[in-house]
Amino acid sequence: QELDMSASFECASLGELHLVLESMRGRTHFESKEHTKCCIVLDSPCKTREEMQWVADNFIVGEHDRQSSPDTHAQSSSRALCRHHVSRLFINIDNMEEYQDWKQLFAQCQLPRDTPNSPSITFGFRINPQIRSGQIQSTSTCHSTTKFGVPLHEYEQELLSAYKESPWIHGIHLHVGSQGCGIELFLEAQQKLLGFISKLVRNLKWIDIGGGFPISYETDELPRFESLVKAMDEKFFNSKYQLITEYGRSIVTKAAIAVAPVQYVKRATSNKLIIITELGADCFLREAYCPNDWNHRFSIWDCETDTMHECSSFDDTDHQIAFDIAGPLCFSGDLVGRSQSANTLDSIVRHRHILVIHDAGGYTQAMYSRYNSRRMPACYLVTKNGEIETILRAETLSESIQCWTHSQR
């Protein structure tokens, strides 16, 4: 459905880029409609030479360069897929050594110094403004020692020289982090970015301001991008720049819930239960390993009365019975919820009640862990008409163990 709306995609690896291309394969009606082509941003901070060569082969190298090395069927098919379905590939160069690798690759392809920026591909630097961290250190990407981007304080002169000597670099990228990064942090980074742009000797064509817009995991409130737009410097909306954003997680997170039956209930103490479900740290890695930073809302559905009960943090002043929500994995920290309670339940949580985890559309199956070889669960779509469609079937046992049986791949 996203593809039918001509959506664009930010990819953190060549694998994600191929996933987008494979999703388009077979949609023949796309090939005859120019507006159905998508834009892709490739953001990986660790592009290997093999991956860079793939990009060059599919988006840069001309026919005259391929005559001496005929394409295989797979190469021809891949290039055709890119040509039919990708209108522009934006490459964010993460560091100065990667920049040198691209220059070397272009020299090997015997391309003139101004032609790597072909109509289907464009390059820019990802810079790190080196200001401060957001509320969550592990997902903040603009403090002084983050692994992402070219550190602006350390490499400003090198960056200015690179933009001057390489006319094929037409853009710039900035990303402050993911969750825990308020508008104030973005505005600080924005001013650093604009200050650097003012020092360039030529104009840029595009600015990628990244994503990371915070959402509420405590309420049903949807993200309000109007507040960010109002606060942004008007220079970003100058018609000479193409403005790119990467607000994927903040858009999709509230579009999904995760559900699983309560398999077992244990009484740990007189007022503490442990409920065990199939949803654990395999689907909710950050919630298990960083419980102080990542918290979800939970509900319990009583199938017998067809009633949904919202959970809340345990308050022992109300003499409630609290429960931890434990997953199926073999380590004690496999907890997706701690000290929850549902005081509207007529009785304690019990076998075959249904656990509902809200705001599960981001950082769940995309981060799925293979620990203990648990099978990846199914994913369903609820249509506007209330119909349920399977968009990703549950993994079979055979498919799960193929991860470890290399000889059978």
Short mmCIF file of C-alpha atoms in Angstrom, two decimals:
data_model
loop_
_atom_site.label_atom_id
_atom_site.label_comp_id
_atom_site.label_asym_id
_atom_site.label_seq_id
_atom_site.Cartn_x
_atom_site.Cartn_y
_atom_site.Cartn_z
CA GLN A 1 0.00 0.00 0.00
CA GLU A 2 2.90 2.37 0.72
CA LEU A 3 4.35 1.58 -2.68
CA ASP A 4 1.04 2.40 -4.36
CA MET A 5 1.30 5.90 -2.86
CA SER A 6 4.75 6.36 -4.41
CA ALA A 7 6.38 6.55 -0.98
CA SER A 8 10.08 7.11 -0.58
CA PHE A 9 12.37 5.16 1.71
CA GLU A 10 15.37 5.69 3.97
CA CYS A 11 17.60 2.61 3.99
CA ALA A 12 20.31 1.91 6.55
CA SER A 13 21.91 -0.89 4.53
CA LEU A 14 22.13 -2.38 1.07
CA GLY A 15 19.88 -5.16 2.39
CA GLU A 16 17.09 -2.68 3.15
CA LEU A 17 17.56 -1.10 -0.27
CA HIS A 18 17.16 -4.53 -1.89
CA LEU A 19 14.06 -5.13 0.25
CA VAL A 20 12.48 -2.03 -1.28
CA LEU A 21 13.42 -3.15 -4.80
CA GLU A 22 12.12 -6.68 -4.22
CA SER A 23 8.83 -5.25 -2.95
CA MET A 24 8.46 -3.55 -6.32
CA ARG A 25 9.35 -6.58 -8.40
CA GLY A 26 6.39 -7.90 -10.34
CA ARG A 27 4.35 -4.69 -10.03
CA THR A 28 4.35 -4.21 -13.79
CA HIS A 29 1.92 -1.28 -13.69
CA PHE A 30 4.69 0.76 -12.08
CA GLU A 31 6.88 0.55 -15.16
CA SER A 32 4.56 2.67 -17.29
CA LYS A 33 3.97 5.43 -14.71
CA GLU A 34 6.73 7.91 -14.05
CA HIS A 35 5.12 9.22 -10.86
CA THR A 36 5.25 5.80 -9.22
CA LYS A 37 9.04 5.84 -9.02
CA CYS A 38 10.37 6.29 -5.50
CA CYS A 39 13.32 8.10 -3.98
CA ILE A 40 15.70 6.20 -1.71
CA VAL A 41 18.11 7.60 0.85
CA LEU A 42 21.06 5.30 1.62
CA ASP A 43 22.30 6.14 5.12
CA SER A 44 24.60 3.30 6.11
CA PRO A 45 27.61 4.44 8.20
CA CYS A 46 29.55 1.37 7.05
CA LYS A 47 29.41 1.03 3.28
CA THR A 48 31.76 -1.70 2.09
CA ARG A 49 33.61 -1.45 -1.22
CA GLU A 50 31.44 -4.27 -2.53
CA GLU A 51 28.29 -2.29 -1.70
CA MET A 52 29.71 0.87 -3.22
CA GLN A 53 30.59 -1.02 -6.38
CA TRP A 54 26.99 -2.29 -6.58
CA VAL A 55 25.75 1.30 -6.37
CA ALA A 56 28.17 2.37 -9.12
CA ASP A 57 27.19 -0.54 -11.37
CA ASN A 58 23.46 0.13 -11.02
CA PHE A 59 23.26 3.92 -10.88
CA ILE A 60 26.44 5.43 -12.34
CA VAL A 61 28.42 3.38 -14.87
CA GLY A 62 27.39 4.07 -18.47
CA GLU A 63 26.97 1.65 -21.35
CA HIS A 64 30.44 2.37 -22.75
CA ASP A 65 32.01 1.28 -19.46
CA ARG A 66 30.19 -2.07 -19.51
CA GLN A 67 31.10 -3.15 -23.03
CA SER A 68 34.42 -4.61 -21.86
CA SER A 69 32.68 -6.53 -19.06
CA PRO A 70 29.32 -7.95 -20.21
CA ASP A 71 26.52 -8.10 -17.65
CA THR A 72 25.30 -11.33 -16.15
CA HIS A 73 21.55 -11.92 -16.20
CA ALA A 74 21.34 -11.01 -12.49
CA GLN A 75 23.22 -7.73 -13.03
CA SER A 76 21.01 -6.79 -15.96
CA SER A 77 17.86 -7.58 -13.96
CA SER A 78 19.06 -5.57 -10.97
CA ARG A 79 19.91 -2.56 -13.10
CA ALA A 80 16.54 -2.70 -14.86
CA LEU A 81 14.75 -2.82 -11.51
CA CYS A 82 16.64 0.26 -10.32
CA ARG A 83 15.98 2.10 -13.57
CA HIS A 84 12.24 1.38 -13.58
CA HIS A 85 11.45 2.03 -9.93
CA VAL A 86 14.01 4.47 -8.44
CA SER A 87 13.86 8.07 -9.57
CA ARG A 88 16.74 9.19 -7.31
CA LEU A 89 19.19 7.58 -4.93
CA PHE A 90 20.53 9.95 -2.25
CA ILE A 91 23.87 8.82 -0.82
CA ASN A 92 24.87 10.24 2.57
CA ILE A 93 28.66 10.05 2.94
CA ASP A 94 29.33 9.25 6.60
CA ASN A 95 33.04 10.06 6.97
CA MET A 96 36.06 11.44 5.13
CA GLU A 97 37.57 8.02 4.43
CA GLU A 98 34.34 6.95 2.73
CA TYR A 99 34.58 10.13 0.65
CA GLN A 100 38.06 9.08 -0.51
CA ASP A 101 36.73 5.61 -1.36
CA TRP A 102 34.03 7.10 -3.60
CA LYS A 103 36.63 9.27 -5.36
CA GLN A 104 38.83 6.25 -5.93
CA LEU A 105 35.91 4.23 -7.26
CA PHE A 106 34.99 7.00 -9.70
CA ALA A 107 38.58 7.16 -10.91
CA GLN A 108 38.58 3.41 -11.53
CA CYS A 109 35.37 3.80 -13.55
CA GLN A 110 37.17 6.49 -15.60
CA LEU A 111 34.39 8.99 -15.00
CA PRO A 112 34.93 12.72 -15.45
CA ARG A 113 35.06 14.51 -12.10
CA ASP A 114 31.65 16.16 -12.57
CA THR A 115 29.61 13.18 -13.80
CA PRO A 116 29.11 10.84 -10.79
CA ASN A 117 26.05 12.98 -10.00
CA SER A 118 23.99 11.40 -12.79
CA PRO A 119 20.23 12.10 -12.93
CA SER A 120 19.53 8.98 -10.85
CA ILE A 121 22.03 9.49 -8.01
CA THR A 122 23.23 12.34 -5.83
CA PHE A 123 25.73 12.62 -2.96
CA GLY A 124 26.00 14.61 0.24
CA PHE A 125 27.90 14.56 3.52
CA ARG A 126 26.31 13.56 6.80
CA ILE A 127 27.69 15.92 9.41
CA ASN A 128 27.69 15.65 13.19
CA PRO A 129 27.16 19.12 14.72
CA GLN A 130 28.67 17.88 18.01
CA ILE A 131 26.29 19.70 20.32
CA ARG A 132 24.80 17.45 23.00
CA SER A 133 22.90 14.25 23.65
CA GLY A 134 19.14 13.89 23.96
CA GLN A 135 17.41 12.14 26.84
CA ILE A 136 18.45 8.70 25.57
CA GLN A 137 22.21 8.48 25.06
CA SER A 138 22.15 5.27 23.02
CA THR A 139 19.85 6.74 20.35
CA SER A 140 21.30 10.26 20.23
CA THR A 141 23.45 10.98 17.19
CA CYS A 142 24.63 14.59 17.54
CA HIS A 143 26.79 14.57 20.66
CA SER A 144 30.55 14.93 20.42
CA THR A 145 31.51 11.24 20.28
CA THR A 146 28.66 9.61 18.35
CA LYS A 147 29.72 7.17 15.65
CA PHE A 148 27.58 8.88 12.99
CA GLY A 149 28.59 11.58 10.55
CA VAL A 150 31.64 13.76 10.00
CA PRO A 151 32.46 15.59 13.28
CA LEU A 152 32.02 19.24 12.37
CA HIS A 153 34.50 20.69 14.89
CA GLU A 154 37.26 18.30 13.86
CA TYR A 155 36.78 18.32 10.08
CA GLU A 156 35.23 21.66 9.12
CA GLN A 157 38.11 22.73 6.85
CA GLU A 158 38.30 19.28 5.22
CA LEU A 159 34.55 19.42 4.55
CA LEU A 160 34.76 22.89 3.02
CA SER A 161 37.58 21.70 0.76
CA ALA A 162 35.63 18.58 -0.26
CA TYR A 163 32.58 20.62 -1.31
CA LYS A 164 34.86 22.97 -3.26
CA GLU A 165 36.81 20.30 -5.15
CA SER A 166 33.97 17.80 -5.77
CA PRO A 167 31.10 19.32 -7.76
CA TRP A 168 29.25 15.99 -7.62
CA ILE A 169 28.46 16.58 -3.92
CA HIS A 170 25.18 18.47 -3.98
CA GLY A 171 23.63 17.87 -0.55
CA ILE A 172 24.08 17.68 3.19
CA HIS A 173 22.53 15.50 5.91
CA LEU A 174 21.91 15.96 9.61
CA HIS A 175 20.17 13.61 12.08
CA VAL A 176 19.90 14.33 15.80
CA GLY A 177 18.69 10.93 17.01
CA SER A 178 15.63 8.81 17.65
CA GLN A 179 13.17 9.44 20.50
CA GLY A 180 14.25 11.49 23.49
CA CYS A 181 15.27 14.31 21.13
CA GLY A 182 13.03 17.33 21.51
CA ILE A 183 12.47 20.21 19.12
CA GLU A 184 15.01 22.33 21.01
CA LEU A 185 17.80 19.87 20.19
CA PHE A 186 16.83 19.84 16.54
CA LEU A 187 16.84 23.64 16.40
CA GLU A 188 20.33 23.76 17.94
CA ALA A 189 21.58 21.35 15.30
CA GLN A 190 19.76 23.28 12.58
CA GLN A 191 21.60 26.48 13.42
CA LYS A 192 24.95 24.65 13.30
CA LEU A 193 24.03 23.25 9.90
CA LEU A 194 22.98 26.62 8.48
CA GLY A 195 26.14 28.20 9.85
CA PHE A 196 28.26 25.65 7.98
CA ILE A 197 26.25 26.00 4.76
CA SER A 198 26.84 29.77 4.82
CA LYS A 199 30.58 29.11 4.52
CA LEU A 200 30.32 27.07 1.30
CA VAL A 201 31.50 28.65 -1.92
CA ARG A 202 28.61 27.22 -3.93
CA ASN A 203 24.95 26.44 -3.42
CA LEU A 204 23.61 23.04 -2.42
CA LYS A 205 20.61 21.37 -4.06
CA TRP A 206 19.19 19.39 -1.15
CA ILE A 207 19.18 19.19 2.65
CA ASP A 208 18.26 16.02 4.55
CA ILE A 209 17.17 16.97 8.09
CA GLY A 210 16.81 13.35 9.22
CA GLY A 211 14.10 12.12 11.57
CA GLY A 212 13.80 11.21 15.24
CA PHE A 213 10.68 13.26 15.96
CA PRO A 214 9.57 12.16 19.44
CA ILE A 215 6.25 10.46 20.07
CA SER A 216 4.34 9.70 23.25
CA TYR A 217 4.46 6.09 24.45
CA GLU A 218 2.25 7.05 27.42
CA THR A 219 -0.85 8.24 25.51
CA ASP A 220 -2.71 7.82 22.22
CA GLU A 221 -1.62 11.29 21.10
CA LEU A 222 -0.28 11.31 17.56
CA PRO A 223 2.90 13.22 16.66
CA ARG A 224 2.23 16.83 15.69
CA PHE A 225 4.70 17.89 13.03
CA GLU A 226 3.13 21.35 12.86
CA SER A 227 5.07 22.39 15.97
CA LEU A 228 8.36 21.45 14.30
CA VAL A 229 7.51 23.22 11.05
CA LYS A 230 6.58 26.43 12.89
CA ALA A 231 9.86 26.38 14.83
CA MET A 232 12.10 25.69 11.84
CA ASP A 233 14.19 28.42 10.31
CA GLU A 234 12.54 29.75 7.13
CA LYS A 235 15.85 29.23 5.30
CA PHE A 236 15.02 25.52 5.18
CA PHE A 237 11.95 26.28 3.09
CA ASN A 238 13.89 28.28 0.54
CA SER A 239 12.87 27.08 -2.90
CA LYS A 240 16.50 26.52 -3.90
CA TYR A 241 16.70 23.49 -1.57
CA GLN A 242 14.98 20.15 -1.88
CA LEU A 243 14.06 19.26 1.71
CA ILE A 244 14.25 15.59 2.73
CA THR A 245 12.95 14.11 5.98
CA GLU A 246 13.19 10.64 7.53
CA TYR A 247 10.23 10.45 9.92
CA GLY A 248 9.57 6.73 9.55
CA ARG A 249 9.37 5.51 13.14
CA SER A 250 7.29 8.43 14.38
CA ILE A 251 4.76 7.71 11.63
CA VAL A 252 4.47 3.91 11.89
CA THR A 253 4.92 3.23 15.63
CA LYS A 254 1.35 4.03 16.62
CA ALA A 255 -0.04 2.15 13.64
CA ALA A 256 0.45 -1.27 15.27
CA ILE A 257 -0.15 -3.28 18.42
CA ALA A 258 1.39 -6.60 19.45
CA VAL A 259 -0.88 -9.30 20.91
CA ALA A 260 -0.21 -12.68 22.50
CA PRO A 261 -2.11 -15.00 24.85
CA VAL A 262 -1.05 -15.25 28.47
CA GLN A 263 0.45 -18.74 28.55
CA TYR A 264 1.14 -19.08 32.27
CA VAL A 265 0.80 -17.13 35.50
CA LYS A 266 3.10 -17.56 38.51
CA ARG A 267 2.67 -16.09 41.97
CA ALA A 268 6.04 -14.76 43.13
CA THR A 269 4.83 -13.11 46.34
CA SER A 270 1.47 -12.32 47.93
CA ASN A 271 1.03 -9.25 45.73
CA LYS A 272 3.32 -9.99 42.77
CA LEU A 273 2.59 -12.15 39.73
CA ILE A 274 4.71 -13.09 36.74
CA ILE A 275 2.81 -13.61 33.52
CA ILE A 276 4.56 -15.45 30.68
CA THR A 277 3.80 -14.82 27.02
CA GLU A 278 5.44 -15.47 23.65
CA LEU A 279 6.31 -11.76 23.28
CA GLY A 280 9.65 -11.00 24.86
CA ALA A 281 13.07 -9.59 24.16
CA ASP A 282 13.06 -11.31 20.76
CA CYS A 283 10.54 -8.68 19.55
CA PHE A 284 11.15 -5.98 22.17
CA LEU A 285 14.92 -5.78 22.53
CA ARG A 286 15.18 -2.21 23.74
CA GLU A 287 12.42 -2.62 26.29
CA ALA A 288 14.23 -5.58 27.88
CA TYR A 289 17.76 -4.18 27.83
CA CYS A 290 16.97 -0.48 28.42
CA PRO A 291 13.83 -0.52 30.59
CA ASN A 292 14.40 2.99 31.93
CA ASP A 293 14.35 4.48 28.44
CA TRP A 294 11.72 2.43 26.61
CA ASN A 295 8.29 1.78 28.10
CA HIS A 296 5.01 0.78 26.49
CA ARG A 297 1.37 0.88 27.49
CA PHE A 298 -0.24 -2.50 28.09
CA SER A 299 -3.80 -3.80 28.11
CA ILE A 300 -5.34 -7.13 29.08
CA TRP A 301 -8.22 -8.47 27.05
CA ASP A 302 -10.57 -10.76 28.93
CA CYS A 303 -11.89 -13.10 26.24
CA GLU A 304 -14.74 -14.41 28.41
CA THR A 305 -16.29 -10.99 28.96
CA ASP A 306 -14.91 -9.41 25.77
CA THR A 307 -13.54 -6.55 27.86
CA MET A 308 -10.30 -4.61 27.47
CA HIS A 309 -8.54 -3.51 30.67
CA GLU A 310 -5.84 -0.86 30.58
CA CYS A 311 -2.77 -1.50 32.70
CA SER A 312 -0.87 1.07 34.70
CA SER A 313 2.18 1.25 36.92
CA PHE A 314 1.71 -0.58 40.19
CA ASP A 315 0.70 1.52 43.20
CA ASP A 316 0.83 -0.50 46.41
CA THR A 317 -1.26 2.10 48.26
CA ASP A 318 -4.29 0.71 46.44
CA HIS A 319 -3.49 -2.86 47.53
CA GLN A 320 -3.36 -3.93 43.91
CA ILE A 321 -1.75 -7.07 42.62
CA ALA A 322 1.20 -6.24 40.37
CA PHE A 323 2.63 -8.32 37.57
CA ASP A 324 5.76 -8.47 35.48
CA ILE A 325 5.34 -9.34 31.80
CA ALA A 326 7.94 -11.96 30.93
CA GLY A 327 8.87 -13.37 27.56
CA PRO A 328 9.95 -16.88 26.52
CA LEU A 329 13.74 -16.42 26.36
CA CYS A 330 16.35 -17.97 28.63
CA PHE A 331 17.54 -14.99 30.63
CA SER A 332 16.03 -13.23 33.64
CA GLY A 333 15.96 -9.81 31.99
CA ASP A 334 13.46 -10.99 29.37
CA LEU A 335 10.79 -8.60 30.65
CA VAL A 336 8.83 -6.25 28.41
CA GLY A 337 6.84 -4.78 31.29
CA ARG A 338 7.59 -4.36 34.97
CA SER A 339 5.28 -3.89 37.97
CA GLN A 340 2.07 -3.41 35.99
CA SER A 341 -1.47 -3.65 37.33
CA ALA A 342 -4.98 -3.70 35.92
CA ASN A 343 -7.29 -2.73 38.75
CA THR A 344 -10.44 -2.91 36.61
CA LEU A 345 -10.10 -6.67 36.25
CA ASP A 346 -12.60 -8.62 38.32
CA SER A 347 -9.86 -11.12 39.13
CA ILE A 348 -6.13 -11.55 38.61
CA VAL A 349 -4.61 -12.05 35.17
CA ARG A 350 -5.00 -15.65 34.20
CA HIS A 351 -4.25 -18.22 31.54
CA ARG A 352 -5.54 -17.33 28.07
CA HIS A 353 -6.19 -13.70 28.76
CA ILE A 354 -4.74 -11.72 25.86
CA LEU A 355 -1.84 -9.32 26.38
CA VAL A 356 -1.86 -6.20 24.18
CA ILE A 357 1.28 -4.08 23.79
CA HIS A 358 0.55 -0.66 22.31
CA ASP A 359 2.70 1.44 19.94
CA ALA A 360 4.48 -1.59 18.48
CA GLY A 361 4.92 -0.42 14.89
CA GLY A 362 8.62 0.46 15.26
CA TYR A 363 11.69 -1.28 16.68
CA THR A 364 9.95 -4.66 16.97
CA GLN A 365 10.14 -7.16 14.10
CA ALA A 366 12.79 -5.03 12.41
CA MET A 367 15.05 -5.76 15.43
CA TYR A 368 13.96 -9.38 15.86
CA SER A 369 16.49 -11.49 17.78
CA ARG A 370 17.39 -15.08 16.87
CA TYR A 371 18.32 -15.94 20.44
CA ASN A 372 16.82 -19.35 21.41
CA SER A 373 15.67 -19.79 17.79
CA ARG A 374 12.16 -18.57 18.47
CA ARG A 375 9.99 -18.27 15.38
CA MET A 376 9.13 -14.79 14.13
CA PRO A 377 5.40 -14.12 14.61
CA ALA A 378 2.90 -13.21 11.92
CA CYS A 379 1.92 -9.66 11.01
CA TYR A 380 -1.62 -8.71 10.01
CA LEU A 381 -3.22 -5.68 8.41
CA VAL A 382 -6.65 -4.42 9.48
CA THR A 383 -8.21 -2.72 6.46
CA LYS A 384 -10.53 0.28 6.49
CA ASN A 385 -13.41 -2.17 6.10
CA GLY A 386 -12.38 -4.09 9.20
CA GLU A 387 -11.08 -7.06 7.24
CA ILE A 388 -7.87 -8.78 8.37
CA GLU A 389 -5.17 -9.59 5.83
CA THR A 390 -1.93 -11.47 6.40
CA ILE A 391 1.00 -9.35 5.29
CA LEU A 392 3.70 -11.52 6.87
CA ARG A 393 2.90 -15.10 7.83
CA ALA A 394 4.33 -16.70 10.92
CA GLU A 395 7.73 -18.29 10.42
CA THR A 396 7.82 -22.08 10.29
CA LEU A 397 10.16 -24.16 12.42
CA SER A 398 12.10 -25.17 9.31
CA GLU A 399 12.57 -21.51 8.29
CA SER A 400 13.72 -20.61 11.78
CA ILE A 401 16.50 -23.20 11.95
CA GLN A 402 17.76 -22.32 8.46
CA CYS A 403 19.45 -19.35 10.13
CA TRP A 404 21.94 -21.79 11.68
CA THR A 405 22.18 -24.45 8.95
CA HIS A 406 24.41 -22.74 6.41
CA SER A 407 24.80 -25.86 4.27
CA GLN A 408 21.07 -25.84 3.48
CA ARG A 409 20.90 -22.25 2.25
#
